[in-house]
């Protein structure tokens, strides 16, 4: 893992959003470190154990019963990801094209 210049959050952080009347709470574990790098045709998501559990929790939140299609979470440099990361959007899509 490369070392970013951002410090991990010092405490658990929770963000609650409401879409179509359904509340979704996204939680970051204490010490979570998540970095996203775009290497052209490959995207690397690199995280410590707390960061991996945090990402898993975000995905499980979006997968919950009743969460509307199109619900999403933006993670970006300084907002959930370490400094210098590429933006990452986690989105629920229940319709196949």
Coordinates of C-alpha atoms in Angstrom, one line a residue:
X1 CA 0.0 0.0 0.0
X2 CA 1.2 3.5 -0.8
X3 CA 1.2 6.1 2.0
X4 CA -1.2 9.0 1.4
X5 CA -0.7 12.3 3.1
X6 CA -4.3 12.4 4.5
X7 CA -4.8 11.2 8.0
X8 CA -7.6 8.6 8.6
X9 CA -10.6 9.9 10.5
X10 CA -10.1 9.9 14.3
X11 CA -13.5 8.6 15.1
X12 CA -16.4 6.8 13.5
X13 CA -18.2 8.9 11.0
X14 CA -21.8 8.4 9.9
X15 CA -23.7 10.1 7.1
X16 CA -27.4 9.6 6.6
X17 CA -29.2 10.4 3.4
X18 CA -32.9 10.0 2.4
X19 CA -33.9 9.0 -1.2
X20 CA -37.6 8.3 -2.0
X21 CA -38.4 8.2 1.7
X22 CA -35.8 5.5 2.5
X23 CA -33.0 6.5 4.9
X24 CA -29.5 5.2 4.2
X25 CA -26.7 5.5 6.7
X26 CA -23.1 5.2 5.5
X27 CA -20.5 4.6 8.2
X28 CA -16.8 5.0 8.2
X29 CA -14.8 2.9 10.7
X30 CA -12.2 4.6 12.8
X31 CA -8.9 4.5 11.1
X32 CA -10.4 3.7 7.7
X33 CA -8.0 4.4 4.8
X34 CA -9.2 4.1 1.2
X35 CA -7.3 5.0 -1.9
X36 CA -8.6 4.7 -5.5
X37 CA -6.1 4.9 -8.4
X38 CA -7.0 5.0 -12.1
X39 CA -4.3 3.2 -14.1
X40 CA -6.0 3.6 -17.5
X41 CA -7.8 0.3 -18.1
X42 CA -7.4 -0.8 -14.5
X43 CA -8.8 0.8 -11.3
X44 CA -7.1 -0.1 -8.1
X45 CA -9.0 0.2 -4.8
X46 CA -6.5 0.0 -2.0
X47 CA -7.5 0.0 1.7
X48 CA -6.5 -1.1 5.1
X49 CA -8.8 -3.6 7.0
X50 CA -11.0 -0.8 8.4
X51 CA -11.3 0.8 4.9
X52 CA -12.3 -2.6 3.4
X53 CA -15.0 -3.1 6.1
X54 CA -16.1 0.5 5.4
X55 CA -16.5 -0.1 1.7
X56 CA -18.3 -3.4 2.3
X57 CA -20.7 -1.6 4.7
X58 CA -21.4 1.0 2.0
X59 CA -22.2 -1.7 -0.6
X60 CA -24.4 -3.5 1.9
X61 CA -26.2 -0.3 2.7
X62 CA -27.0 0.2 -1.0
X63 CA -28.0 -3.5 -1.4
X64 CA -30.6 -3.3 1.4
X65 CA -34.2 -4.1 0.6
X66 CA -36.2 -1.0 -0.3
X67 CA -33.2 1.1 -1.3
X68 CA -34.3 2.8 -4.6
X69 CA -32.6 2.2 -7.9
X70 CA -30.1 4.9 -8.7
X71 CA -29.2 5.5 -5.0
X72 CA -25.5 6.3 -4.9
X73 CA -22.6 7.5 -2.8
X74 CA -19.8 9.7 -4.1
X75 CA -16.3 9.2 -2.6
X76 CA -13.5 11.5 -3.6
X77 CA -10.2 13.0 -2.6
X78 CA -10.7 14.4 0.9
X79 CA -14.3 13.2 1.2
X80 CA -14.0 9.5 2.2
X81 CA -10.8 8.8 0.2
X82 CA -7.2 9.7 0.9
X83 CA -5.7 12.8 -0.8
X84 CA -4.8 12.2 -4.5
X85 CA -7.4 9.5 -5.0
X86 CA -9.6 9.2 -8.1
X87 CA -13.3 9.7 -7.6
X88 CA -15.4 6.6 -6.9
X89 CA -19.1 6.4 -7.2
X90 CA -21.0 3.4 -5.7
X91 CA -24.5 3.2 -7.3
X92 CA -27.4 0.8 -7.1
X93 CA -28.8 -0.2 -10.5
X94 CA -31.6 -2.8 -10.5
X95 CA -32.4 -2.5 -14.2
X96 CA -30.5 -4.4 -16.9
X97 CA -29.9 -2.7 -20.3

